[in-house]
Amino acid sequence: MDLEGIKKLNDWVQESDNIVFFGGAGVSTESGIPDFRSVDGLYNQKWAWPPEEILSRSFFERNPEEYYRFHREKLVIEGVEPNRAHRKLAELEAAGKLRAVVTQNIDGLHQAAGSKNVLELHGSILRAYCSRCRKPYPADLINHGTGVPRCGCGGVIRPDIVLYEEPLDQDIMEEAVHCISRAEVLIVGGTSLNVYPAAGLIRYYRGHRLALVNLGATPYDSYADLVIHEKIGEVFSRIAV
Ligand code: OAD
C-alpha cells in the first residue's frame, strides 16, 4: 500500500475546499461492475462484434436487436451498490470540500451514494428516451424489457447514453471544463484516460495538485503531481473528511 502517496493526498484534501473528482469505470469495479479495458474487462470478453462497434450509433441504428441483447446482458447489472470511493466523494461534497464529480460512468452510483453535482459525460443507463420524438421513458422499459422497445410515434426508445460516433453534451462538457479549470485539487481515478474527448479534460486543470489514483498506468502518469497505483476504494477509505 502506497501509504506515503495516500498521506500526501489526504493532506491536499484536508487543505482544500475546491476539490474536483474526474473518474471512470475503475471507480465502479469494487462495486462489481467490470471496467472496459482491464484483462477481465468488458472489451476482452467474447462477442460477435467488438463492443466498441456494438456501442456505436451506426450499429444501434442498423441492428437494434443485437444492441439490446448486449445492453441487457452486459451494461445492466443488478443489485450493485456504491462502494467506498463513491461514498467518500459524496461525504466530501456534503462537507463543502468537493465541488463536482465528473464521470465517464453511466451507472448512476455516484448519485446513489448521495453526490449531488455529478456531471455525466457519457449519460446514464438509468434514463431513456425516444430516438425520434425524444419523449422520455422509464429506463426499466429498456433495461428489463424484451426486444426493441418502441415509442407510440414508432421511434426506437434508446438509453440516454453517449454512443460511439455521437458528440458529448456540450453544456455538460462546458460545466466540466469550468469546474476543472478552477479546481485547486483535481483527483483523477479509475480511468485509463484513453477515450477522448473526456480524457482531454485533464488538460484544463491549471493547479499543482493533480492526483492520479489508478490501478494501471495511464498516458498521463508523468503529467500528474502525484500518482497512486492502488484500488481507489482502498485509497478513499483512508482519506478523512
Ligand atoms: P477503462 O476500462 O478504459 O479504464 C479503467 C481503468 O480503471 C483501468 O486503467 C484500470 O487499471 C483502472 N481500475 C480498475 N479497477 C480499479 C480500482 N478498483 N481502483 C483504481 N483503478 C481501477 O474505463 P474508462 O477509462 O472509464 O465510453 O473508459 C472510458 C470510456 O470507454 C467509457 O466511458 C466507455 C468506454 O468505451 C463509452 O461507452 C462512450
mmCIF file of C-alpha atoms and ligand atoms in Angstrom:
data_model
loop_
_atom_site.group_PDB
_atom_site.id
_atom_site.type_symbol
_atom_site.label_atom_id
_atom_site.label_comp_id
_atom_site.label_asym_id
_atom_site.label_seq_id
_atom_site.Cartn_x
_atom_site.Cartn_y
_atom_site.Cartn_z
ATOM 1 C CA MET A 1 0.000 0.000 0.000
ATOM 2 C CA ASP A 2 1.404 3.402 -1.011
ATOM 3 C CA LEU A 3 0.927 4.992 2.418
ATOM 4 C CA GLU A 4 3.176 7.931 1.597
ATOM 5 C CA GLY A 5 1.158 8.787 -1.509
ATOM 6 C CA ILE A 6 -2.120 8.402 0.366
ATOM 7 C CA LYS A 7 -0.880 10.659 3.166
ATOM 8 C CA LYS A 8 0.010 13.351 0.651
ATOM 9 C CA LEU A 9 -3.405 13.070 -0.987
ATOM 10 C CA ASN A 10 -5.071 13.233 2.413
ATOM 11 C CA ASP A 11 -3.107 16.410 3.253
ATOM 12 C CA TRP A 12 -4.247 18.019 -0.008
ATOM 13 C CA VAL A 13 -7.849 17.056 0.703
ATOM 14 C CA GLN A 14 -7.719 18.473 4.230
ATOM 15 C CA GLU A 15 -6.272 21.760 2.975
ATOM 16 C CA SER A 16 -8.803 22.398 0.199
ATOM 17 C CA ASP A 17 -12.438 23.300 -0.232
ATOM 18 C CA ASN A 18 -12.192 23.273 -4.008
ATOM 19 C CA ILE A 19 -11.640 19.660 -4.998
ATOM 20 C CA VAL A 20 -12.936 18.163 -8.233
ATOM 21 C CA PHE A 21 -13.002 14.450 -8.997
ATOM 22 C CA PHE A 22 -12.810 13.056 -12.517
ATOM 23 C CA GLY A 23 -13.308 9.317 -12.886
ATOM 24 C CA GLY A 24 -14.179 6.332 -14.996
ATOM 25 C CA ALA A 25 -15.080 2.649 -14.944
ATOM 26 C CA GLY A 26 -12.398 1.765 -12.368
ATOM 27 C CA VAL A 27 -14.418 3.660 -9.741
ATOM 28 C CA SER A 28 -17.176 1.047 -10.008
ATOM 29 C CA THR A 29 -15.168 -2.186 -10.278
ATOM 30 C CA GLU A 30 -15.177 -2.550 -6.476
ATOM 31 C CA SER A 31 -18.986 -2.494 -6.738
ATOM 32 C CA GLY A 32 -18.799 -5.491 -9.081
ATOM 33 C CA ILE A 33 -19.122 -3.714 -12.443
ATOM 34 C CA PRO A 34 -16.308 -4.718 -14.817
ATOM 35 C CA ASP A 35 -14.364 -1.899 -16.439
ATOM 36 C CA PHE A 36 -13.802 -1.741 -20.203
ATOM 37 C CA ARG A 37 -10.094 -2.268 -20.772
ATOM 38 C CA SER A 38 -8.630 -4.385 -17.953
ATOM 39 C CA VAL A 39 -7.803 -8.039 -18.712
ATOM 40 C CA ASP A 40 -11.192 -9.214 -17.478
ATOM 41 C CA GLY A 41 -12.922 -6.009 -18.604
ATOM 42 C CA LEU A 42 -15.832 -5.738 -20.985
ATOM 43 C CA TYR A 43 -13.663 -5.350 -24.066
ATOM 44 C CA ASN A 44 -11.849 -8.629 -23.508
ATOM 45 C CA GLN A 45 -14.936 -10.803 -23.447
ATOM 46 C CA LYS A 46 -16.132 -12.721 -26.481
ATOM 47 C CA TRP A 47 -18.959 -11.317 -28.571
ATOM 48 C CA ALA A 48 -19.699 -11.485 -32.308
ATOM 49 C CA TRP A 49 -18.663 -7.821 -32.756
ATOM 50 C CA PRO A 50 -16.179 -5.723 -30.817
ATOM 51 C CA PRO A 51 -18.074 -3.929 -28.013
ATOM 52 C CA GLU A 52 -16.910 -0.545 -29.358
ATOM 53 C CA GLU A 53 -18.822 -1.385 -32.530
ATOM 54 C CA ILE A 54 -21.972 -2.589 -30.749
ATOM 55 C CA LEU A 55 -21.889 0.580 -28.634
ATOM 56 C CA SER A 56 -21.845 2.825 -31.698
ATOM 57 C CA ARG A 57 -24.624 4.923 -33.163
ATOM 58 C CA SER A 58 -24.472 3.273 -36.585
ATOM 59 C CA PHE A 59 -24.664 -0.228 -35.066
ATOM 60 C CA PHE A 60 -27.604 0.796 -32.870
ATOM 61 C CA GLU A 61 -29.467 2.065 -35.944
ATOM 62 C CA ARG A 62 -28.523 -0.927 -38.091
ATOM 63 C CA ASN A 63 -29.041 -3.674 -35.559
ATOM 64 C CA PRO A 64 -31.034 -2.552 -32.508
ATOM 65 C CA GLU A 65 -31.965 -6.180 -31.600
ATOM 66 C CA GLU A 66 -28.330 -7.115 -31.170
ATOM 67 C CA TYR A 67 -27.562 -3.823 -29.436
ATOM 68 C CA TYR A 68 -30.290 -4.527 -26.868
ATOM 69 C CA ARG A 69 -29.090 -8.097 -26.346
ATOM 70 C CA PHE A 70 -25.663 -6.708 -25.450
ATOM 71 C CA HIS A 71 -27.111 -3.815 -23.429
ATOM 72 C CA ARG A 72 -29.225 -6.105 -21.228
ATOM 73 C CA GLU A 73 -26.556 -8.728 -20.795
ATOM 74 C CA LYS A 74 -23.502 -6.518 -20.292
ATOM 75 C CA LEU A 75 -24.482 -2.989 -19.320
ATOM 76 C CA VAL A 76 -27.371 -3.688 -16.957
ATOM 77 C CA ILE A 77 -26.013 -5.146 -13.744
ATOM 78 C CA GLU A 78 -28.414 -5.986 -10.944
ATOM 79 C CA GLY A 79 -28.005 -5.310 -7.259
ATOM 80 C CA VAL A 80 -24.923 -3.092 -7.416
ATOM 81 C CA GLU A 81 -24.226 -0.727 -4.544
ATOM 82 C CA PRO A 82 -21.939 2.302 -4.290
ATOM 83 C CA ASN A 83 -18.535 1.437 -2.834
ATOM 84 C CA ARG A 84 -16.150 3.281 -0.513
ATOM 85 C CA ALA A 85 -14.944 5.600 -3.276
ATOM 86 C CA HIS A 86 -18.465 6.739 -4.242
ATOM 87 C CA ARG A 87 -19.425 7.209 -0.605
ATOM 88 C CA LYS A 88 -16.338 9.185 0.376
ATOM 89 C CA LEU A 89 -16.786 11.519 -2.582
ATOM 90 C CA ALA A 90 -20.388 12.166 -1.507
ATOM 91 C CA GLU A 91 -19.214 12.878 2.043
ATOM 92 C CA LEU A 92 -16.566 15.295 0.801
ATOM 93 C CA GLU A 93 -19.205 17.169 -1.207
ATOM 94 C CA ALA A 94 -21.583 17.302 1.780
ATOM 95 C CA ALA A 95 -18.707 18.679 3.879
ATOM 96 C CA GLY A 96 -18.293 21.534 1.385
ATOM 97 C CA LYS A 97 -14.894 20.367 0.166
ATOM 98 C CA LEU A 98 -15.674 18.797 -3.188
ATOM 99 C CA ARG A 99 -17.301 20.892 -5.930
ATOM 100 C CA ALA A 100 -18.089 18.312 -8.601
ATOM 101 C CA VAL A 101 -17.788 14.713 -9.710
ATOM 102 C CA VAL A 102 -17.105 14.468 -13.426
ATOM 103 C CA THR A 103 -17.674 10.902 -14.562
ATOM 104 C CA GLN A 104 -17.488 8.805 -17.701
ATOM 105 C CA ASN A 105 -19.655 6.179 -15.970
ATOM 106 C CA ILE A 106 -23.262 5.541 -16.847
ATOM 107 C CA ASP A 107 -24.197 3.512 -13.755
ATOM 108 C CA GLY A 108 -25.646 6.249 -11.515
ATOM 109 C CA LEU A 109 -23.668 5.028 -8.493
ATOM 110 C CA HIS A 110 -22.345 8.478 -7.544
ATOM 111 C CA GLN A 111 -25.916 9.761 -7.159
ATOM 112 C CA ALA A 112 -26.885 6.556 -5.326
ATOM 113 C CA ALA A 113 -24.107 7.349 -2.833
ATOM 114 C CA GLY A 114 -25.515 10.859 -2.317
ATOM 115 C CA SER A 115 -23.413 13.006 -4.647
ATOM 116 C CA LYS A 116 -25.403 15.979 -5.976
ATOM 117 C CA ASN A 117 -23.227 17.728 -8.531
ATOM 118 C CA VAL A 118 -22.456 14.847 -10.882
ATOM 119 C CA LEU A 119 -21.514 15.677 -14.461
ATOM 120 C CA GLU A 120 -22.248 12.560 -16.513
ATOM 121 C CA LEU A 121 -20.145 12.941 -19.644
ATOM 122 C CA HIS A 122 -21.448 9.715 -21.187
ATOM 123 C CA GLY A 123 -25.044 9.914 -19.942
ATOM 124 C CA SER A 124 -26.876 7.404 -17.779
ATOM 125 C CA ILE A 125 -28.267 3.940 -18.189
ATOM 126 C CA LEU A 126 -30.987 4.988 -15.745
ATOM 127 C CA ARG A 127 -32.668 7.261 -18.311
ATOM 128 C CA ALA A 128 -34.231 6.509 -21.703
ATOM 129 C CA TYR A 129 -35.932 8.474 -24.463
ATOM 130 C CA CYS A 130 -37.428 8.046 -27.929
ATOM 131 C CA SER A 131 -34.795 8.480 -30.608
ATOM 132 C CA ARG A 132 -37.405 10.071 -32.900
ATOM 133 C CA CYS A 133 -39.628 12.369 -30.774
ATOM 134 C CA ARG A 134 -37.330 12.498 -27.680
ATOM 135 C CA LYS A 135 -40.162 11.625 -25.278
ATOM 136 C CA PRO A 136 -38.600 10.390 -22.011
ATOM 137 C CA TYR A 137 -39.276 6.824 -20.854
ATOM 138 C CA PRO A 138 -38.513 4.932 -17.640
ATOM 139 C CA ALA A 139 -35.217 3.095 -18.003
ATOM 140 C CA ASP A 140 -36.812 -0.109 -16.731
ATOM 141 C CA LEU A 141 -38.592 -0.388 -20.051
ATOM 142 C CA ILE A 142 -35.338 -0.780 -21.944
ATOM 143 C CA ASN A 143 -33.197 -2.375 -19.256
ATOM 144 C CA HIS A 144 -35.649 -5.092 -18.280
ATOM 145 C CA GLY A 145 -37.930 -5.353 -21.319
ATOM 146 C CA THR A 146 -37.515 -7.671 -24.274
ATOM 147 C CA GLY A 147 -36.808 -6.996 -27.925
ATOM 148 C CA VAL A 148 -36.557 -3.462 -29.283
ATOM 149 C CA PRO A 149 -38.721 -1.048 -27.260
ATOM 150 C CA ARG A 150 -40.736 1.367 -29.371
ATOM 151 C CA CYS A 151 -42.449 4.664 -28.697
ATOM 152 C CA GLY A 152 -46.068 5.394 -29.658
ATOM 153 C CA CYS A 153 -44.649 7.525 -32.503
ATOM 154 C CA GLY A 154 -42.914 4.463 -33.946
ATOM 155 C CA GLY A 155 -39.399 5.550 -32.999
ATOM 156 C CA VAL A 156 -36.961 3.247 -31.205
ATOM 157 C CA ILE A 157 -36.553 4.015 -27.498
ATOM 158 C CA ARG A 158 -32.899 4.306 -26.616
ATOM 159 C CA PRO A 159 -30.809 4.680 -23.475
ATOM 160 C CA ASP A 160 -29.691 8.207 -22.603
ATOM 161 C CA ILE A 161 -26.049 7.295 -23.045
ATOM 162 C CA VAL A 162 -23.469 8.641 -25.450
ATOM 163 C CA LEU A 163 -22.711 6.020 -28.074
ATOM 164 C CA TYR A 164 -19.522 5.954 -30.105
ATOM 165 C CA GLU A 165 -19.846 8.325 -33.120
ATOM 166 C CA GLU A 166 -22.018 10.672 -31.041
ATOM 167 C CA PRO A 167 -20.927 14.015 -29.620
ATOM 168 C CA LEU A 168 -20.868 14.687 -25.906
ATOM 169 C CA ASP A 169 -23.459 17.049 -24.444
ATOM 170 C CA GLN A 170 -21.937 20.499 -24.916
ATOM 171 C CA ASP A 171 -23.404 22.011 -21.716
ATOM 172 C CA ILE A 172 -22.069 19.186 -19.554
ATOM 173 C CA MET A 173 -18.677 19.399 -21.226
ATOM 174 C CA GLU A 174 -18.536 23.181 -20.629
ATOM 175 C CA GLU A 175 -19.523 22.780 -16.980
ATOM 176 C CA ALA A 176 -16.829 20.108 -16.561
ATOM 177 C CA VAL A 177 -14.224 22.418 -18.125
ATOM 178 C CA HIS A 178 -15.428 25.244 -15.857
ATOM 179 C CA CYS A 179 -15.067 23.138 -12.683
ATOM 180 C CA ILE A 180 -11.758 21.513 -13.626
ATOM 181 C CA SER A 181 -10.102 24.731 -14.770
ATOM 182 C CA ARG A 182 -10.931 26.389 -11.423
ATOM 183 C CA ALA A 183 -10.164 23.411 -9.172
ATOM 184 C CA GLU A 184 -7.444 23.630 -6.564
ATOM 185 C CA VAL A 185 -7.107 19.848 -6.235
ATOM 186 C CA LEU A 186 -8.021 17.550 -9.121
ATOM 187 C CA ILE A 187 -8.289 13.855 -8.294
ATOM 188 C CA VAL A 188 -8.462 11.639 -11.363
ATOM 189 C CA GLY A 189 -9.266 7.999 -10.697
ATOM 190 C CA GLY A 190 -10.295 4.683 -12.173
ATOM 191 C CA THR A 191 -9.851 5.683 -15.781
ATOM 192 C CA SER A 192 -7.387 4.537 -18.416
ATOM 193 C CA LEU A 193 -7.576 8.061 -19.923
ATOM 194 C CA ASN A 194 -7.774 6.537 -23.376
ATOM 195 C CA VAL A 195 -11.124 7.828 -24.569
ATOM 196 C CA TYR A 196 -11.430 11.347 -25.971
ATOM 197 C CA PRO A 197 -12.738 13.985 -25.668
ATOM 198 C CA ALA A 198 -13.298 13.021 -21.997
ATOM 199 C CA ALA A 199 -9.624 12.243 -21.284
ATOM 200 C CA GLY A 200 -8.589 15.646 -22.653
ATOM 201 C CA LEU A 201 -10.414 17.378 -19.785
ATOM 202 C CA ILE A 202 -7.310 16.868 -17.632
ATOM 203 C CA ARG A 203 -5.531 19.460 -19.760
ATOM 204 C CA TYR A 204 -7.842 22.190 -18.468
ATOM 205 C CA TYR A 205 -6.529 21.827 -14.920
ATOM 206 C CA ARG A 206 -4.247 24.735 -14.046
ATOM 207 C CA GLY A 207 -3.185 23.936 -10.472
ATOM 208 C CA HIS A 208 -0.319 21.981 -8.983
ATOM 209 C CA ARG A 209 -2.202 19.295 -7.108
ATOM 210 C CA LEU A 210 -3.244 16.773 -9.711
ATOM 211 C CA ALA A 211 -3.540 13.305 -8.156
ATOM 212 C CA LEU A 212 -3.997 10.192 -10.283
ATOM 213 C CA VAL A 213 -5.376 7.153 -8.455
ATOM 214 C CA ASN A 214 -5.477 4.206 -10.824
ATOM 215 C CA LEU A 215 -4.551 0.526 -10.696
ATOM 216 C CA GLY A 216 -2.867 0.527 -14.083
ATOM 217 C CA ALA A 217 -0.534 3.076 -15.668
ATOM 218 C CA THR A 218 -2.104 5.802 -17.829
ATOM 219 C CA PRO A 219 -0.717 8.080 -20.561
ATOM 220 C CA TYR A 220 -0.954 10.937 -18.036
ATOM 221 C CA ASP A 221 1.143 9.442 -15.225
ATOM 222 C CA SER A 222 4.111 11.711 -15.942
ATOM 223 C CA TYR A 223 1.767 14.730 -16.175
ATOM 224 C CA ALA A 224 0.350 14.272 -12.635
ATOM 225 C CA ASP A 225 1.805 15.720 -9.422
ATOM 226 C CA LEU A 226 1.002 12.531 -7.503
ATOM 227 C CA VAL A 227 0.373 9.019 -8.828
ATOM 228 C CA ILE A 228 -1.063 6.239 -6.657
ATOM 229 C CA HIS A 229 -1.346 2.811 -8.282
ATOM 230 C CA GLU A 230 -3.820 1.307 -5.819
ATOM 231 C CA LYS A 231 -7.504 0.427 -5.677
ATOM 232 C CA ILE A 232 -9.472 3.615 -5.445
ATOM 233 C CA GLY A 233 -11.889 2.334 -2.780
ATOM 234 C CA GLU A 234 -8.932 1.369 -0.584
ATOM 235 C CA VAL A 235 -7.350 4.776 -1.093
ATOM 236 C CA PHE A 236 -10.531 6.734 -0.362
ATOM 237 C CA SER A 237 -11.243 4.672 2.743
ATOM 238 C CA ARG A 238 -8.043 6.214 4.169
ATOM 239 C CA ILE A 239 -8.978 9.801 3.340
ATOM 240 C CA ALA A 240 -10.525 11.824 6.161
ATOM 241 C CA VAL A 241 -13.466 14.161 5.610
HETATM 242 P P1 OAD B 1 -11.261 1.721 -18.771
HETATM 243 O O1 OAD B 1 -11.738 0.305 -18.663
HETATM 244 O O2 OAD B 1 -10.635 2.132 -20.054
HETATM 245 O O3 OAD B 1 -10.212 2.022 -17.618
HETATM 246 C C1 OAD B 1 -10.460 1.688 -16.297
HETATM 247 C C2 OAD B 1 -9.188 1.939 -15.518
HETATM 248 O O4 OAD B 1 -9.505 1.756 -14.155
HETATM 249 C C3 OAD B 1 -8.044 0.999 -15.858
HETATM 250 O O5 OAD B 1 -6.882 1.777 -16.117
HETATM 251 C C4 OAD B 1 -7.862 0.142 -14.598
HETATM 252 O O6 OAD B 1 -6.498 -0.098 -14.308
HETATM 253 C C5 OAD B 1 -8.460 1.038 -13.540
HETATM 254 N N1 OAD B 1 -9.097 0.339 -12.413
HETATM 255 C C6 OAD B 1 -9.887 -0.749 -12.422
HETATM 256 N N2 OAD B 1 -10.336 -1.032 -11.181
HETATM 257 C C7 OAD B 1 -9.800 -0.090 -10.360
HETATM 258 C C8 OAD B 1 -9.867 0.163 -8.971
HETATM 259 N N3 OAD B 1 -10.574 -0.609 -8.145
HETATM 260 N N4 OAD B 1 -9.204 1.233 -8.484
HETATM 261 C C9 OAD B 1 -8.453 2.024 -9.297
HETATM 262 N N5 OAD B 1 -8.339 1.816 -10.614
HETATM 263 C C10 OAD B 1 -9.006 0.785 -11.146
HETATM 264 O O7 OAD B 1 -12.502 2.664 -18.390
HETATM 265 P P2 OAD B 1 -12.711 4.224 -18.693
HETATM 266 O O8 OAD B 1 -11.424 4.947 -18.656
HETATM 267 O O9 OAD B 1 -13.817 4.685 -17.841
HETATM 268 O O10 OAD B 1 -17.233 5.006 -23.084
HETATM 269 O O11 OAD B 1 -13.214 4.138 -20.173
HETATM 270 C C11 OAD B 1 -13.649 5.294 -20.791
HETATM 271 C C12 OAD B 1 -14.784 5.009 -21.714
HETATM 272 O O12 OAD B 1 -14.512 3.908 -22.574
HETATM 273 C C13 OAD B 1 -16.069 4.589 -21.051
HETATM 274 O O13 OAD B 1 -16.803 5.668 -20.521
HETATM 275 C C14 OAD B 1 -16.817 3.966 -22.181
HETATM 276 C C15 OAD B 1 -15.707 3.135 -22.767
HETATM 277 O O14 OAD B 1 -15.837 2.842 -24.085
HETATM 278 C C16 OAD B 1 -18.375 4.909 -23.737
HETATM 279 O O15 OAD B 1 -19.110 3.949 -23.636
HETATM 280 C C17 OAD B 1 -18.675 6.084 -24.610
#
